[in-house]
Amino acid sequence: DLPKENRPVTFVFNGGPGGASAALDLGFLGPKSYDDDASDKAKTLLWKDNPNTILDKTDLVFVDPVGTGYSEAIWPNKNEDFWGVDSDAKVLRSFITRYINANNRQSSPKYIYGVSYGGFRVPIIAQLLIEKGESGYLPDPSKKPAKVLSGLILNSPILDINSDCSSRYVSCHGVLPTYAMVK
């Protein structure tokens, strides 16, 4: 029930190229999640309220970067054209700016939430948004001042691709403190 200038909007990014987004959208932050036990018995997908959603605190915009989830490049481009750090971040900054303008959310608090590789891209997108400042936003119809960015949320981020011991032949000793803390 908050007015737009007080209601935050959070852009949520899943993992890297080829990463599925359904687990994030449907099981982690979304307003509904699937009920594993009931679905197995019913032989169909059944939904339940998700106690982990943050929808009561912020509007959520789930974003599938090009080549992830259901997002695909439009010809003559290929998904791979966007699978670089700079090209990925630039197209996502443009998406956020267009979303803000189309939905008159210029004066809303804005957060960027990144999971896994999303945690790698979020600081880069943030830097691009800050560098562009208010210049990418249309004037707010309410005449309130625009807010460029309010904060970042990194959820199990992969900040150093070369330390990903699950997909590379490197030692996993760096994740030991995290595993111990979670245990």
Short mmCIF file of C-alpha atoms in Angstrom, two decimals:
data_model
loop_
_atom_site.label_atom_id
_atom_site.label_comp_id
_atom_site.label_asym_id
_atom_site.label_seq_id
_atom_site.Cartn_x
_atom_site.Cartn_y
_atom_site.Cartn_z
CA ASP A 1 0.00 0.00 0.00
CA LEU A 2 3.02 2.32 -0.11
CA PRO A 3 3.23 5.04 -2.76
CA LYS A 4 5.75 4.26 -5.51
CA GLU A 5 8.35 6.68 -4.18
CA ASN A 6 8.42 4.75 -0.87
CA ARG A 7 7.94 1.20 -2.18
CA PRO A 8 11.29 -0.35 -3.15
CA VAL A 9 11.79 -2.27 -6.37
CA THR A 10 14.38 -5.07 -6.42
CA PHE A 11 15.86 -6.54 -9.60
CA VAL A 12 16.79 -10.19 -9.05
CA PHE A 13 19.44 -11.89 -11.20
CA ASN A 14 20.12 -15.61 -11.28
CA GLY A 15 23.35 -17.32 -12.25
CA GLY A 16 25.42 -17.16 -15.37
CA PRO A 17 25.00 -18.09 -19.01
CA GLY A 18 22.78 -21.12 -19.42
CA GLY A 19 21.68 -21.01 -15.79
CA ALA A 20 18.09 -21.95 -15.08
CA SER A 21 16.04 -19.35 -13.22
CA ALA A 22 13.04 -21.44 -12.11
CA ALA A 23 14.55 -22.46 -8.76
CA LEU A 24 15.19 -18.81 -7.90
CA ASP A 25 11.86 -17.53 -9.19
CA LEU A 26 9.66 -20.33 -7.88
CA GLY A 27 11.42 -21.79 -4.89
CA PHE A 28 13.50 -19.08 -3.31
CA LEU A 29 12.20 -15.49 -3.51
CA GLY A 30 8.93 -15.75 -5.41
CA PRO A 31 5.59 -15.41 -3.63
CA LYS A 32 4.78 -19.07 -4.26
CA SER A 33 6.88 -22.20 -4.18
CA TYR A 34 6.08 -25.72 -5.18
CA ASP A 35 5.17 -28.24 -2.53
CA ASP A 36 7.51 -31.21 -3.08
CA ASP A 37 5.67 -33.64 -0.82
CA ALA A 38 2.16 -32.86 -2.04
CA SER A 39 3.30 -32.69 -5.67
CA ASP A 40 4.88 -36.15 -5.48
CA LYS A 41 1.67 -37.66 -4.11
CA ALA A 42 -0.60 -35.79 -6.53
CA LYS A 43 1.71 -36.43 -9.53
CA THR A 44 1.32 -32.78 -10.49
CA LEU A 45 2.91 -29.52 -9.43
CA LEU A 46 1.12 -28.00 -6.42
CA TRP A 47 1.81 -24.54 -5.03
CA LYS A 48 2.10 -23.16 -1.52
CA ASP A 49 2.84 -19.75 -0.06
CA ASN A 50 6.57 -19.14 0.12
CA PRO A 51 7.63 -18.07 3.64
CA ASN A 52 10.99 -16.85 2.25
CA THR A 53 9.61 -14.29 -0.20
CA ILE A 54 10.52 -10.66 0.35
CA LEU A 55 7.51 -9.44 -1.65
CA ASP A 56 6.07 -7.93 1.53
CA LYS A 57 9.11 -5.59 1.63
CA THR A 58 9.76 -4.83 -2.05
CA ASP A 59 8.41 -5.28 -5.54
CA LEU A 60 10.37 -8.06 -7.24
CA VAL A 61 11.48 -8.03 -10.86
CA PHE A 62 13.01 -11.37 -11.83
CA VAL A 63 15.41 -10.89 -14.73
CA ASP A 64 16.73 -13.63 -16.99
CA PRO A 65 19.88 -12.17 -18.59
CA VAL A 66 20.39 -13.08 -22.24
CA GLY A 67 20.97 -16.82 -22.54
CA THR A 68 19.62 -17.73 -19.10
CA GLY A 69 16.19 -19.08 -18.22
CA TYR A 70 13.81 -18.19 -21.05
CA SER A 71 15.80 -15.22 -22.32
CA GLU A 72 17.23 -15.48 -25.82
CA ALA A 73 19.06 -13.05 -28.09
CA ILE A 74 17.18 -11.68 -31.08
CA TRP A 75 18.62 -12.36 -34.53
CA PRO A 76 21.13 -11.33 -35.86
CA ASN A 77 22.62 -11.49 -32.36
CA LYS A 78 23.50 -14.73 -30.61
CA ASN A 79 23.36 -15.44 -26.88
CA GLU A 80 27.15 -15.63 -26.84
CA ASP A 81 27.32 -11.99 -27.98
CA PHE A 82 26.10 -11.02 -24.50
CA TRP A 83 28.17 -13.48 -22.48
CA GLY A 84 30.96 -11.05 -21.66
CA VAL A 85 31.26 -9.11 -18.45
CA ASP A 86 30.85 -5.71 -20.13
CA SER A 87 28.18 -6.63 -22.68
CA ASP A 88 26.14 -8.49 -20.03
CA ALA A 89 26.22 -5.56 -17.61
CA LYS A 90 25.40 -2.95 -20.28
CA VAL A 91 22.30 -4.72 -21.55
CA LEU A 92 21.09 -5.28 -17.97
CA ARG A 93 21.67 -1.63 -17.04
CA SER A 94 19.61 -0.70 -20.10
CA PHE A 95 16.87 -3.12 -19.05
CA ILE A 96 16.69 -1.63 -15.55
CA THR A 97 16.56 1.92 -16.92
CA ARG A 98 13.81 1.04 -19.41
CA TYR A 99 11.81 -0.79 -16.72
CA ILE A 100 12.08 2.21 -14.36
CA ASN A 101 10.95 4.62 -17.08
CA ALA A 102 8.10 2.40 -18.35
CA ASN A 103 6.72 1.91 -14.83
CA ASN A 104 7.36 5.42 -13.45
CA ARG A 105 9.61 4.13 -10.67
CA GLN A 106 12.26 6.87 -10.93
CA SER A 107 11.80 8.00 -7.32
CA SER A 108 11.47 4.49 -5.84
CA PRO A 109 14.30 2.97 -3.80
CA LYS A 110 16.12 0.50 -6.08
CA TYR A 111 18.03 -2.63 -5.15
CA ILE A 112 19.89 -5.18 -7.25
CA TYR A 113 19.93 -8.77 -5.95
CA GLY A 114 22.42 -11.24 -7.43
CA VAL A 115 22.67 -14.98 -6.85
CA SER A 116 25.77 -17.00 -7.83
CA TYR A 117 27.13 -15.40 -11.05
CA GLY A 118 24.47 -12.75 -10.46
CA GLY A 119 26.66 -11.69 -7.53
CA PHE A 120 29.49 -11.13 -9.99
CA ARG A 121 27.41 -9.01 -12.37
CA VAL A 122 25.55 -6.90 -9.76
CA PRO A 123 28.47 -4.63 -8.70
CA ILE A 124 29.28 -4.00 -12.38
CA ILE A 125 25.67 -3.08 -13.19
CA ALA A 126 25.62 -0.85 -10.10
CA GLN A 127 28.73 0.99 -11.26
CA LEU A 128 27.19 1.55 -14.70
CA LEU A 129 23.95 2.86 -13.17
CA ILE A 130 25.85 5.20 -10.86
CA GLU A 131 28.04 6.49 -13.70
CA LYS A 132 24.96 7.23 -15.82
CA GLY A 133 23.18 8.80 -12.85
CA GLU A 134 19.74 10.29 -13.45
CA SER A 135 20.51 11.02 -17.12
CA GLY A 136 18.92 7.75 -18.28
CA TYR A 137 15.66 8.36 -16.44
CA LEU A 138 12.69 10.25 -17.76
CA PRO A 139 11.35 12.95 -15.43
CA ASP A 140 9.25 11.43 -12.66
CA PRO A 141 5.56 12.29 -13.21
CA SER A 142 5.24 12.95 -9.46
CA LYS A 143 8.05 15.54 -9.71
CA LYS A 144 9.92 13.70 -6.94
CA PRO A 145 13.70 13.43 -7.32
CA ALA A 146 15.01 10.25 -8.94
CA LYS A 147 16.91 7.68 -6.90
CA VAL A 148 19.60 5.96 -8.94
CA LEU A 149 20.41 3.05 -6.62
CA SER A 150 19.77 2.28 -2.96
CA GLY A 151 21.75 -0.92 -2.45
CA LEU A 152 23.08 -4.29 -3.56
CA ILE A 153 22.34 -7.77 -2.23
CA LEU A 154 24.81 -10.57 -2.96
CA ASN A 155 23.51 -14.08 -2.24
CA SER A 156 26.15 -16.82 -2.41
CA PRO A 157 28.02 -14.78 -5.00
CA ILE A 158 30.77 -16.14 -7.15
CA LEU A 159 33.15 -13.20 -7.13
CA ASP A 160 36.18 -15.02 -8.52
CA ILE A 161 35.34 -17.37 -11.40
CA ASN A 162 38.76 -19.01 -11.11
CA SER A 163 37.98 -20.19 -7.57
CA ASP A 164 34.86 -22.18 -8.55
CA CYS A 165 35.98 -25.62 -7.43
CA SER A 166 32.73 -27.26 -8.54
CA SER A 167 33.51 -26.69 -12.22
CA ARG A 168 37.30 -26.23 -12.30
CA TYR A 169 40.26 -28.24 -11.13
CA VAL A 170 41.13 -25.99 -8.20
CA SER A 171 41.18 -26.60 -4.47
CA CYS A 172 37.95 -26.07 -2.53
CA HIS A 173 39.84 -25.01 0.60
CA GLY A 174 38.54 -21.44 0.19
CA VAL A 175 34.93 -22.51 0.78
CA LEU A 176 35.70 -24.38 4.00
CA PRO A 177 34.93 -21.41 6.32
CA THR A 178 31.53 -20.98 4.63
CA TYR A 179 30.71 -24.67 4.93
CA ALA A 180 31.72 -24.62 8.61
CA MET A 181 29.57 -21.55 9.27
CA VAL A 182 26.53 -23.07 7.54
CA LYS A 183 26.90 -26.39 9.35
#
